[in-house]
Amino acid sequence: MTSTVPSPNPTLPDHTQLPESDGSFVKNFQEHPQSILLTDSIEPVLQECHPNGRYCIGQDCGIYWRMTAPPERGAEAPDWFYVPNVSPTLDGQVRRSYVLWQELIPPFIVLEFASGNGAEERDRTPLFREEGGMQKPGKFWIYEQVIRPAFYGIYEVSRASIEVYHLIEGQYQLMTTNERGHYAIAPLGVELGIWQGQYQNVELPWLRWWDDQGNLLLTGRERSQRLAAQLRAAGIEPEV
């Protein structure tokens, strides 16, 4: 039997027609650099996984999963997510949001930075009808039952702790850490955990990537600084 992939519905709005903001703002000064740190350090891994360049990373961008009024109620905006095997742009335009009914490919990993105690990110309230409309479902339920990323991470900023769930047979299972205290994201050959150090002149616990041997994945600046130190150790003055 031959299976076919459903085509996007042309009557539904695309990423250029849906709101790209829900009017909220970043809740603390760490969230923006935290997203940049994750992206910068994992880019070489993703470029190796996708030599054709077909992948995209979203940072506080909307993932539209159903049509609602207003449209923003049908979207979740993870703090960081990665989608494999899709174009980084659409028709030559920078993506304004990620629209599931257009793309059909779920994110591979979604990360939420919880400013509070993580209750919102762990909310399993299902979608159900009630008088006057539909009950808004919880984030956990939406990710597990609809958006369905293979991995879902909840980073509690105030506690400097991360928990990661893996989608197995349609349900999220809480993962256990390895001997290094990291969560292994095996398909990418990376690990996710907490690193204490200085980034962008701020000393904090940061969410970071390691390779599967436990080596920290460096940012572009860190790689340049390491190379410069190695050249100086060899008696070669690096070019400025």
Tab-separated table of C-alpha atoms in Angstrom:
chain	number	residue	atom	x	y	z
A	1	MET	CA	0.000	0.000	0.000
A	2	THR	CA	1.380	3.404	-0.945
A	3	SER	CA	1.104	6.116	1.695
A	4	THR	CA	0.915	9.790	0.827
A	5	VAL	CA	1.881	12.828	2.861
A	6	PRO	CA	-1.049	15.247	3.229
A	7	SER	CA	-0.600	18.577	1.464
A	8	PRO	CA	-0.924	21.836	3.415
A	9	ASN	CA	-4.426	23.271	3.260
A	10	PRO	CA	-4.239	26.323	0.936
A	11	THR	CA	-7.224	27.946	2.691
A	12	LEU	CA	-5.374	28.189	6.023
A	13	PRO	CA	-3.089	31.173	6.740
A	14	ASP	CA	0.684	30.848	6.413
A	15	HIS	CA	3.547	32.306	8.443
A	16	THR	CA	3.234	35.712	6.764
A	17	GLN	CA	-0.443	36.056	7.731
A	18	LEU	CA	-0.255	34.989	11.388
A	19	PRO	CA	0.859	37.238	14.278
A	20	GLU	CA	4.548	36.885	15.100
A	21	SER	CA	4.140	38.191	18.648
A	22	ASP	CA	1.622	37.711	21.436
A	23	GLY	CA	2.492	41.086	22.933
A	24	SER	CA	4.493	39.625	25.809
A	25	PHE	CA	8.115	40.427	26.556
A	26	VAL	CA	11.189	38.521	27.637
A	27	LYS	CA	10.876	38.043	31.393
A	28	ASN	CA	14.514	38.427	32.411
A	29	PHE	CA	17.888	39.476	31.042
A	30	GLN	CA	19.219	35.899	30.887
A	31	GLU	CA	16.730	34.469	28.407
A	32	HIS	CA	18.033	36.179	25.263
A	33	PRO	CA	21.764	35.394	25.758
A	34	GLN	CA	20.815	31.889	26.900
A	35	SER	CA	19.151	31.215	23.543
A	36	ILE	CA	22.120	32.664	21.638
A	37	LEU	CA	24.529	30.496	23.634
A	38	LEU	CA	22.593	27.328	22.783
A	39	THR	CA	22.394	28.214	19.087
A	40	ASP	CA	25.997	29.367	18.655
A	41	SER	CA	27.506	26.282	20.257
A	42	ILE	CA	25.385	23.649	18.502
A	43	GLU	CA	25.564	25.158	15.001
A	44	PRO	CA	28.647	23.108	13.936
A	45	VAL	CA	26.857	19.897	14.967
A	46	LEU	CA	23.730	20.798	13.008
A	47	GLN	CA	25.759	21.847	9.966
A	48	GLU	CA	27.431	18.437	10.005
A	49	CYS	CA	24.038	16.718	10.376
A	50	HIS	CA	22.560	18.818	7.571
A	51	PRO	CA	25.239	19.570	4.947
A	52	ASN	CA	22.425	20.785	2.681
A	53	GLY	CA	21.557	23.462	5.258
A	54	ARG	CA	17.983	22.251	5.694
A	55	TYR	CA	17.194	22.941	9.334
A	56	CYS	CA	15.912	25.864	11.359
A	57	ILE	CA	16.218	27.127	14.909
A	58	GLY	CA	13.529	29.183	16.604
A	59	GLN	CA	14.116	31.424	19.606
A	60	ASP	CA	10.940	32.655	21.317
A	61	CYS	CA	9.067	32.155	18.024
A	62	GLY	CA	5.482	30.980	17.667
A	63	ILE	CA	4.616	27.401	16.687
A	64	TYR	CA	1.068	27.482	15.341
A	65	TRP	CA	-0.789	24.217	15.903
A	66	ARG	CA	-4.479	25.159	15.480
A	67	MET	CA	-6.637	28.044	14.235
A	68	THR	CA	-8.218	30.150	16.969
A	69	ALA	CA	-9.619	33.631	17.475
A	70	PRO	CA	-7.439	35.484	18.128
A	71	PRO	CA	-4.803	33.447	16.244
A	72	GLU	CA	-2.190	33.773	19.023
A	73	ARG	CA	-4.256	31.449	21.244
A	74	GLY	CA	-3.431	28.625	18.852
A	75	ALA	CA	0.328	29.019	19.194
A	76	GLU	CA	3.072	28.177	21.651
A	77	ALA	CA	6.322	30.151	21.635
A	78	PRO	CA	9.129	27.982	23.042
A	79	ASP	CA	12.217	29.804	24.199
A	80	TRP	CA	14.357	27.593	21.925
A	81	PHE	CA	13.623	24.857	19.409
A	82	TYR	CA	15.249	23.043	16.492
A	83	VAL	CA	13.512	21.527	13.469
A	84	PRO	CA	15.375	19.181	11.098
A	85	ASN	CA	14.860	18.800	7.354
A	86	VAL	CA	13.093	22.086	6.667
A	87	SER	CA	14.299	25.177	4.858
A	88	PRO	CA	15.622	27.985	7.086
A	89	THR	CA	13.570	30.429	4.986
A	90	LEU	CA	10.269	30.209	3.123
A	91	ASP	CA	10.086	31.588	-0.428
A	92	GLY	CA	13.166	33.656	0.318
A	93	GLN	CA	11.595	35.234	3.406
A	94	VAL	CA	12.760	34.972	6.999
A	95	ARG	CA	10.317	32.829	8.952
A	96	ARG	CA	7.931	34.826	11.120
A	97	SER	CA	6.590	31.714	12.837
A	98	TYR	CA	6.507	27.943	12.413
A	99	VAL	CA	3.139	26.735	11.104
A	100	LEU	CA	2.547	23.011	11.655
A	101	TRP	CA	-0.234	22.692	9.093
A	102	GLN	CA	2.170	24.020	6.448
A	103	GLU	CA	5.326	22.234	7.495
A	104	LEU	CA	4.036	18.860	8.754
A	105	ILE	CA	7.450	18.210	10.383
A	106	PRO	CA	7.514	18.580	14.185
A	107	PRO	CA	10.431	20.169	16.024
A	108	PHE	CA	13.028	17.661	17.208
A	109	ILE	CA	13.677	19.383	20.525
A	110	VAL	CA	11.835	22.154	22.380
A	111	LEU	CA	13.261	23.984	25.402
A	112	GLU	CA	11.311	26.189	27.781
A	113	PHE	CA	13.036	28.536	30.238
A	114	ALA	CA	10.727	28.633	33.250
A	115	SER	CA	10.889	31.950	35.104
A	116	GLY	CA	8.667	30.562	37.862
A	117	ASN	CA	8.502	27.070	39.353
A	118	GLY	CA	7.793	25.310	36.057
A	119	ALA	CA	4.093	24.688	36.789
A	120	GLU	CA	3.040	26.278	33.487
A	121	GLU	CA	5.533	24.196	31.522
A	122	ARG	CA	4.356	20.993	33.273
A	123	ASP	CA	0.632	21.719	32.875
A	124	ARG	CA	-1.066	18.604	31.426
A	125	THR	CA	-4.568	20.106	31.182
A	126	PRO	CA	-6.130	18.624	28.007
A	127	LEU	CA	-8.039	20.516	25.361
A	128	PHE	CA	-11.776	20.142	25.963
A	129	ARG	CA	-14.979	21.959	25.176
A	130	GLU	CA	-16.733	24.029	27.791
A	131	GLU	CA	-19.632	26.422	27.750
A	132	GLY	CA	-18.709	29.421	25.636
A	133	GLY	CA	-15.696	27.886	23.932
A	134	MET	CA	-12.682	25.650	24.364
A	135	GLN	CA	-10.648	25.250	27.541
A	136	LYS	CA	-7.056	26.307	26.896
A	137	PRO	CA	-4.837	23.255	27.287
A	138	GLY	CA	-1.584	23.181	29.235
A	139	LYS	CA	1.823	23.502	27.611
A	140	PHE	CA	2.919	19.977	28.474
A	141	TRP	CA	-0.243	18.537	26.923
A	142	ILE	CA	0.186	20.611	23.753
A	143	TYR	CA	3.796	19.515	23.275
A	144	GLU	CA	3.074	15.863	24.077
A	145	GLN	CA	-0.191	15.428	22.195
A	146	VAL	CA	-0.054	17.904	19.298
A	147	ILE	CA	3.334	19.467	18.500
A	148	ARG	CA	5.122	16.282	19.571
A	149	PRO	CA	8.834	17.152	19.626
A	150	ALA	CA	10.950	14.065	20.330
A	151	PHE	CA	12.552	15.856	23.291
A	152	TYR	CA	11.054	18.475	25.615
A	153	GLY	CA	13.226	20.254	28.169
A	154	ILE	CA	12.129	22.448	31.083
A	155	TYR	CA	14.883	24.681	32.432
A	156	GLU	CA	14.057	26.232	35.796
A	157	VAL	CA	16.222	29.335	35.740
A	158	SER	CA	15.872	30.185	39.445
A	159	ARG	CA	16.932	26.682	40.520
A	160	ALA	CA	19.496	26.218	37.725
A	161	SER	CA	18.001	22.790	36.993
A	162	ILE	CA	16.878	21.079	33.807
A	163	GLU	CA	14.619	18.084	33.233
A	164	VAL	CA	14.186	16.482	29.828
A	165	TYR	CA	11.365	14.310	28.527
A	166	HIS	CA	11.594	11.853	25.618
A	167	LEU	CA	8.530	11.007	23.520
A	168	ILE	CA	8.141	7.224	23.614
A	169	GLU	CA	5.069	5.527	22.148
A	170	GLY	CA	3.137	8.788	22.210
A	171	GLN	CA	3.901	9.775	25.806
A	172	TYR	CA	6.663	11.794	27.436
A	173	GLN	CA	8.956	9.802	29.683
A	174	LEU	CA	11.202	11.704	32.101
A	175	MET	CA	14.808	10.928	31.234
A	176	THR	CA	17.586	10.189	33.715
A	177	THR	CA	20.963	11.875	33.580
A	178	ASN	CA	24.213	10.092	32.777
A	179	GLU	CA	27.299	9.872	34.986
A	180	ARG	CA	28.173	13.476	34.074
A	181	GLY	CA	24.780	14.778	35.164
A	182	HIS	CA	23.790	15.440	31.539
A	183	TYR	CA	20.853	14.343	29.418
A	184	ALA	CA	21.962	12.422	26.340
A	185	ILE	CA	20.258	13.521	23.115
A	186	ALA	CA	21.548	10.450	21.304
A	187	PRO	CA	20.324	11.117	17.724
A	188	LEU	CA	22.391	14.337	17.649
A	189	GLY	CA	25.346	12.892	19.553
A	190	VAL	CA	25.109	15.652	22.162
A	191	GLU	CA	24.300	16.065	25.839
A	192	LEU	CA	22.421	18.822	27.620
A	193	GLY	CA	23.196	20.082	31.100
A	194	ILE	CA	24.094	22.986	33.373
A	195	TRP	CA	27.454	24.790	33.134
A	196	GLN	CA	28.660	27.331	35.678
A	197	GLY	CA	30.720	30.027	34.022
A	198	GLN	CA	30.923	33.426	32.404
A	199	TYR	CA	29.101	34.234	29.181
A	200	GLN	CA	28.638	37.761	27.829
A	201	ASN	CA	30.357	39.201	30.940
A	202	VAL	CA	27.883	37.505	33.333
A	203	GLU	CA	28.814	34.672	35.706
A	204	LEU	CA	25.787	32.357	35.993
A	205	PRO	CA	24.654	28.754	35.636
A	206	TRP	CA	23.949	28.355	31.912
A	207	LEU	CA	22.174	25.659	29.925
A	208	ARG	CA	24.758	24.205	27.526
A	209	TRP	CA	25.617	21.385	25.133
A	210	TRP	CA	28.403	18.801	25.367
A	211	ASP	CA	29.373	16.113	22.859
A	212	ASP	CA	28.747	12.485	23.739
A	213	GLN	CA	32.271	12.208	25.163
A	214	GLY	CA	31.604	14.966	27.674
A	215	ASN	CA	33.480	17.748	25.868
A	216	LEU	CA	31.815	21.162	26.124
A	217	LEU	CA	30.599	22.486	22.764
A	218	LEU	CA	32.197	25.898	22.399
A	219	THR	CA	30.817	29.105	20.996
A	220	GLY	CA	32.548	30.731	18.038
A	221	ARG	CA	34.343	33.168	20.356
A	222	GLU	CA	35.448	30.387	22.691
A	223	ARG	CA	36.832	28.425	19.737
A	224	SER	CA	38.775	31.490	18.576
A	225	GLN	CA	40.153	32.101	22.065
A	226	ARG	CA	41.241	28.460	22.380
A	227	LEU	CA	42.965	28.549	18.997
A	228	ALA	CA	44.753	31.788	19.905
A	229	ALA	CA	45.965	30.241	23.174
A	230	GLN	CA	47.238	27.151	21.329
A	231	LEU	CA	49.106	29.306	18.806
A	232	ARG	CA	50.728	31.374	21.558
A	233	ALA	CA	51.739	28.195	23.369
A	234	ALA	CA	53.441	27.120	20.144
A	235	GLY	CA	55.254	30.447	19.898
A	236	ILE	CA	53.059	31.823	17.120
A	237	GLU	CA	51.377	35.169	17.553
A	238	PRO	CA	47.788	34.896	16.258
A	239	GLU	CA	46.575	37.382	13.706
A	240	VAL	CA	44.203	40.016	15.048
